[in-house]
Amino acid sequence: MTEISKPDRRSVRTRKRLRNALALETLEVGLDSVTVSNLTERADINRRTFYTHYKDVPDMVEHCEQECIDELAALLDSVVDTSLDDLFAAMRNGEAYPGAQVIFDFIKENATFMRAMLGPKGDGHMGLKLKEIIWDHVRFRFLHGIDSRVLGPIFDYYVEYNISAILGVILRWLNNDMKESSEDMAKIVTFIMFVRPGDLYGHPLDAQTFTLFNFADLAMEEFNE
C-alpha cells in the first residue's frame, strides 16, 4: 500500500510567507508592480527558493488563488444541507445559514490575501473564481423544493443576484476593516437574502393586491413573446 506523503513543513511555511508577502506587496504597489525580488526580500527568502515553488509571479498568483478556492470549496462541501423549514426555524432563533458562516469565517481567516486580491489593486479574476465556487454550491441548494414556475431565466438571475449581493457585502466588510464579527455578517447576509423591499418600510408583499407569481407569470409571458 502506497503511503501518501505529507507536505514538508518547511515548504508549507515558505509558501505561507510568500503568500503573505504577495498580499502586502499587492496592497502597497498593486499586483502589476509586484516583482520576485520584492517578494523574496519581504518574505526573507532567496530567489532560488522562490523558483523552487513557482515559475514567476503570475504562476504564484494562480497557485495561491486556486489553493484558496479549493479550501473554500472543501469547507462548503462539508456544510450539512438545510431545508427551507430548518432555515426559517434557525432565523426565528436569530441564527444564520450555515454556509454563510463558513464563507465569512474563511474570509476572516484569509483577510489580508482576500483584501489584496479582491481590491482595486488586485486580480479581477479572483472575484470571478470566488463567485463561481459559491454559484456551484448555492445553486444546487436553492433548487431544493423550488416551484417549477420560476425555473429558467428567473431562477438563474435570482441566484446570480444573491451571489453578487454576497460578494458586495464581503467587499464592504473587508474595506471596513471587518468591524463586525463573521457570525454577525453571516446573520446579515441571511437576512438580506430573504428580506423584501416592502418589509423594510412596513409594507410586506403579502399585503399587496398582487402576488409574486402573478408578476412572474406576466413577466415571462412578455419574455416569451
Short mmCIF file of C-alpha atoms in Angstrom, two decimals:
data_model
loop_
_atom_site.label_atom_id
_atom_site.label_comp_id
_atom_site.label_asym_id
_atom_site.label_seq_id
_atom_site.Cartn_x
_atom_site.Cartn_y
_atom_site.Cartn_z
CA MET A 1 0.00 0.00 0.00
CA THR A 2 1.44 3.35 -1.07
CA GLU A 3 1.67 5.97 1.67
CA ILE A 4 0.57 9.50 0.91
CA SER A 5 3.43 11.79 1.82
CA LYS A 6 2.61 14.78 3.97
CA PRO A 7 3.61 18.24 2.77
CA ASP A 8 7.03 19.28 4.03
CA ARG A 9 6.53 21.68 6.95
CA ARG A 10 9.33 23.97 5.84
CA SER A 11 7.84 24.14 2.36
CA VAL A 12 4.39 24.95 3.76
CA ARG A 13 5.84 27.73 5.94
CA THR A 14 7.73 29.18 2.97
CA ARG A 15 4.63 29.24 0.78
CA LYS A 16 2.65 30.93 3.55
CA ARG A 17 5.33 33.60 3.94
CA LEU A 18 5.38 34.17 0.19
CA ARG A 19 1.58 34.41 0.04
CA ASN A 20 1.56 36.94 2.86
CA ALA A 21 4.30 38.90 1.08
CA LEU A 22 2.28 38.80 -2.13
CA ALA A 23 -0.78 40.19 -0.34
CA LEU A 24 1.16 43.01 1.35
CA GLU A 25 3.01 43.95 -1.84
CA THR A 26 -0.26 44.00 -3.78
CA LEU A 27 -1.92 46.25 -1.23
CA GLU A 28 1.05 48.65 -1.36
CA VAL A 29 2.10 48.80 -5.01
CA GLY A 30 -0.53 46.85 -6.92
CA LEU A 31 -0.31 43.36 -8.37
CA ASP A 32 1.05 44.55 -11.72
CA SER A 33 4.09 46.02 -9.96
CA VAL A 34 4.92 43.01 -7.78
CA THR A 35 8.35 41.50 -8.54
CA VAL A 36 10.12 38.35 -7.43
CA SER A 37 12.82 40.49 -5.82
CA ASN A 38 10.31 42.38 -3.69
CA LEU A 39 8.54 39.18 -2.67
CA THR A 40 11.72 37.37 -1.65
CA GLU A 41 13.01 40.39 0.26
CA ARG A 42 9.74 40.81 2.17
CA ALA A 43 9.43 37.08 2.85
CA ASP A 44 13.12 36.89 3.80
CA ILE A 45 13.95 34.04 1.43
CA ASN A 46 16.29 33.78 -1.54
CA ARG A 47 15.27 33.79 -5.21
CA ARG A 48 16.30 30.17 -5.65
CA THR A 49 13.76 29.15 -3.01
CA PHE A 50 11.06 31.14 -4.79
CA TYR A 51 11.74 29.38 -8.08
CA THR A 52 11.59 26.03 -6.30
CA HIS A 53 7.89 26.69 -5.75
CA TYR A 54 6.80 28.93 -8.62
CA LYS A 55 7.83 29.81 -12.18
CA ASP A 56 7.14 33.52 -11.79
CA VAL A 57 4.75 35.96 -10.11
CA PRO A 58 1.71 35.15 -12.32
CA ASP A 59 2.24 31.45 -11.63
CA MET A 60 2.38 32.16 -7.91
CA VAL A 61 -0.82 34.24 -8.05
CA GLU A 62 -2.61 31.44 -9.91
CA HIS A 63 -1.50 28.81 -7.39
CA CYS A 64 -2.31 30.92 -4.34
CA GLU A 65 -5.77 31.80 -5.62
CA GLN A 66 -6.52 28.19 -6.54
CA GLU A 67 -5.42 26.99 -3.11
CA CYS A 68 -7.82 29.49 -1.56
CA ILE A 69 -10.69 28.45 -3.81
CA ASP A 70 -10.07 24.73 -3.22
CA GLU A 71 -10.02 25.25 0.54
CA LEU A 72 -13.29 27.19 0.47
CA ALA A 73 -14.89 24.56 -1.79
CA ALA A 74 -13.95 21.82 0.67
CA LEU A 75 -15.43 23.81 3.55
CA LEU A 76 -18.68 24.43 1.65
CA ASP A 77 -18.88 20.72 0.78
CA SER A 78 -18.77 19.95 4.49
CA VAL A 79 -21.82 22.13 5.25
CA VAL A 80 -24.85 19.99 6.06
CA ASP A 81 -27.72 20.67 3.68
CA THR A 82 -30.52 22.72 5.23
CA SER A 83 -34.19 22.54 4.31
CA LEU A 84 -36.22 25.73 3.99
CA ASP A 85 -38.18 24.81 7.12
CA ASP A 86 -34.94 24.29 9.05
CA LEU A 87 -33.62 27.61 7.79
CA PHE A 88 -36.76 29.51 8.80
CA ALA A 89 -36.63 27.87 12.23
CA ALA A 90 -33.00 28.95 12.61
CA MET A 91 -33.85 32.50 11.52
CA ARG A 92 -36.60 32.70 14.14
CA ASN A 93 -33.89 31.93 16.69
CA GLY A 94 -31.61 34.61 15.27
CA GLU A 95 -29.27 32.09 13.65
CA ALA A 96 -27.61 32.31 10.23
CA TYR A 97 -27.50 29.97 7.26
CA PRO A 98 -24.56 27.61 8.00
CA GLY A 99 -22.99 28.16 4.57
CA ALA A 100 -22.84 31.90 5.16
CA GLN A 101 -21.00 31.37 8.44
CA VAL A 102 -18.43 29.17 6.67
CA ILE A 103 -17.79 31.81 4.00
CA PHE A 104 -17.26 34.68 6.44
CA ASP A 105 -15.09 32.60 8.78
CA PHE A 106 -12.93 31.72 5.78
CA ILE A 107 -12.73 35.33 4.57
CA LYS A 108 -11.70 36.49 8.04
CA GLU A 109 -9.02 33.82 8.33
CA ASN A 110 -7.59 34.85 4.95
CA ALA A 111 -8.43 38.55 5.26
CA THR A 112 -5.13 40.07 4.10
CA PHE A 113 -4.89 37.93 0.99
CA MET A 114 -8.59 38.32 0.14
CA ARG A 115 -8.49 42.09 0.63
CA ALA A 116 -5.47 42.33 -1.65
CA MET A 117 -6.73 40.09 -4.45
CA LEU A 118 -10.32 41.35 -4.39
CA GLY A 119 -9.32 45.00 -4.06
CA PRO A 120 -8.75 47.58 -6.82
CA LYS A 121 -5.01 46.79 -6.97
CA GLY A 122 -5.50 43.03 -7.07
CA ASP A 123 -6.56 40.40 -9.57
CA GLY A 124 -10.00 40.86 -11.11
CA HIS A 125 -10.15 37.12 -11.80
CA MET A 126 -10.20 36.30 -8.08
CA GLY A 127 -13.69 37.74 -7.67
CA LEU A 128 -14.91 35.68 -10.62
CA LYS A 129 -13.38 32.50 -9.19
CA LEU A 130 -14.96 33.16 -5.81
CA LYS A 131 -18.30 33.85 -7.45
CA GLU A 132 -18.10 30.64 -9.47
CA ILE A 133 -17.40 28.42 -6.47
CA ILE A 134 -20.24 29.99 -4.48
CA TRP A 135 -22.53 29.57 -7.52
CA ASP A 136 -21.64 25.86 -7.80
CA HIS A 137 -22.60 25.25 -4.18
CA VAL A 138 -25.51 27.64 -3.71
CA ARG A 139 -27.41 27.00 -6.93
CA PHE A 140 -27.89 23.31 -6.22
CA ARG A 141 -29.14 24.02 -2.71
CA PHE A 142 -31.54 26.68 -3.97
CA LEU A 143 -33.14 24.09 -6.26
CA HIS A 144 -34.46 22.04 -3.34
CA GLY A 145 -38.24 22.40 -3.23
CA ILE A 146 -38.26 25.15 -5.86
CA ASP A 147 -41.58 25.99 -7.52
CA SER A 148 -41.31 24.84 -11.14
CA ARG A 149 -42.92 28.07 -12.35
CA VAL A 150 -39.76 30.04 -11.66
CA LEU A 151 -37.26 27.62 -13.21
CA GLY A 152 -35.39 29.09 -16.14
CA PRO A 153 -34.22 32.70 -16.52
CA ILE A 154 -35.94 33.96 -13.35
CA PHE A 155 -34.24 31.33 -11.17
CA ASP A 156 -30.82 31.76 -12.77
CA TYR A 157 -30.92 35.54 -12.36
CA TYR A 158 -32.24 35.13 -8.83
CA VAL A 159 -29.20 33.04 -7.88
CA GLU A 160 -26.89 35.49 -9.69
CA TYR A 161 -28.50 38.38 -7.81
CA ASN A 162 -27.94 36.74 -4.44
CA ILE A 163 -24.35 35.72 -5.13
CA SER A 164 -23.49 39.22 -6.36
CA ALA A 165 -25.06 40.60 -3.18
CA ILE A 166 -22.93 38.29 -1.03
CA LEU A 167 -19.75 39.38 -2.83
CA GLY A 168 -20.70 43.02 -2.43
CA VAL A 169 -21.22 42.53 1.29
CA ILE A 170 -17.87 40.69 1.58
CA LEU A 171 -16.03 43.56 -0.13
CA ARG A 172 -17.70 46.19 2.03
CA TRP A 173 -16.87 44.19 5.16
CA LEU A 174 -13.21 43.87 4.13
CA ASN A 175 -12.96 47.55 3.23
CA ASN A 176 -14.48 48.49 6.60
CA ASP A 177 -11.74 46.53 8.43
CA MET A 178 -14.19 43.76 9.38
CA LYS A 179 -15.69 45.68 12.30
CA GLU A 180 -18.50 43.16 12.60
CA SER A 181 -17.83 39.56 13.59
CA SER A 182 -18.07 36.81 10.97
CA GLU A 183 -21.08 35.45 12.88
CA ASP A 184 -22.86 38.80 12.67
CA MET A 185 -22.06 39.08 8.96
CA ALA A 186 -23.49 35.61 8.34
CA LYS A 187 -26.73 36.72 10.01
CA ILE A 188 -26.81 39.94 7.97
CA VAL A 189 -26.42 38.04 4.68
CA THR A 190 -29.10 35.53 5.71
CA PHE A 191 -31.44 38.43 6.44
CA ILE A 192 -30.64 40.17 3.15
CA MET A 193 -31.33 37.01 1.16
CA PHE A 194 -34.88 36.77 2.47
CA VAL A 195 -35.94 40.34 3.16
CA ARG A 196 -38.22 42.05 0.63
CA PRO A 197 -38.19 45.79 -0.06
CA GLY A 198 -41.65 46.26 1.40
CA ASP A 199 -40.59 44.57 4.64
CA LEU A 200 -38.17 47.43 5.33
CA TYR A 201 -40.94 50.02 5.12
CA GLY A 202 -43.81 48.22 6.83
CA HIS A 203 -45.49 47.20 3.55
CA PRO A 204 -44.89 43.46 3.09
CA LEU A 205 -45.59 41.99 -0.32
CA ASP A 206 -48.29 39.71 1.11
CA ALA A 207 -50.45 42.74 1.83
CA GLN A 208 -50.39 43.98 -1.75
CA THR A 209 -53.10 43.29 -4.33
CA PHE A 210 -50.86 41.08 -6.46
CA THR A 211 -48.72 38.05 -5.76
CA LEU A 212 -45.16 37.43 -6.76
CA PHE A 213 -46.19 34.62 -9.06
CA ASN A 214 -48.75 36.82 -10.82
CA PHE A 215 -45.89 39.19 -11.53
CA ALA A 216 -43.58 36.35 -12.61
CA ASP A 217 -46.21 34.88 -14.95
CA LEU A 218 -46.81 38.24 -16.61
CA ALA A 219 -43.09 38.91 -16.91
CA MET A 220 -42.45 35.52 -18.51
CA GLU A 221 -45.32 35.99 -20.94
CA GLU A 222 -43.65 39.16 -22.21
CA PHE A 223 -40.27 37.46 -22.21
CA ASN A 224 -41.55 34.60 -24.38
CA GLU A 225 -43.33 36.83 -26.92
#
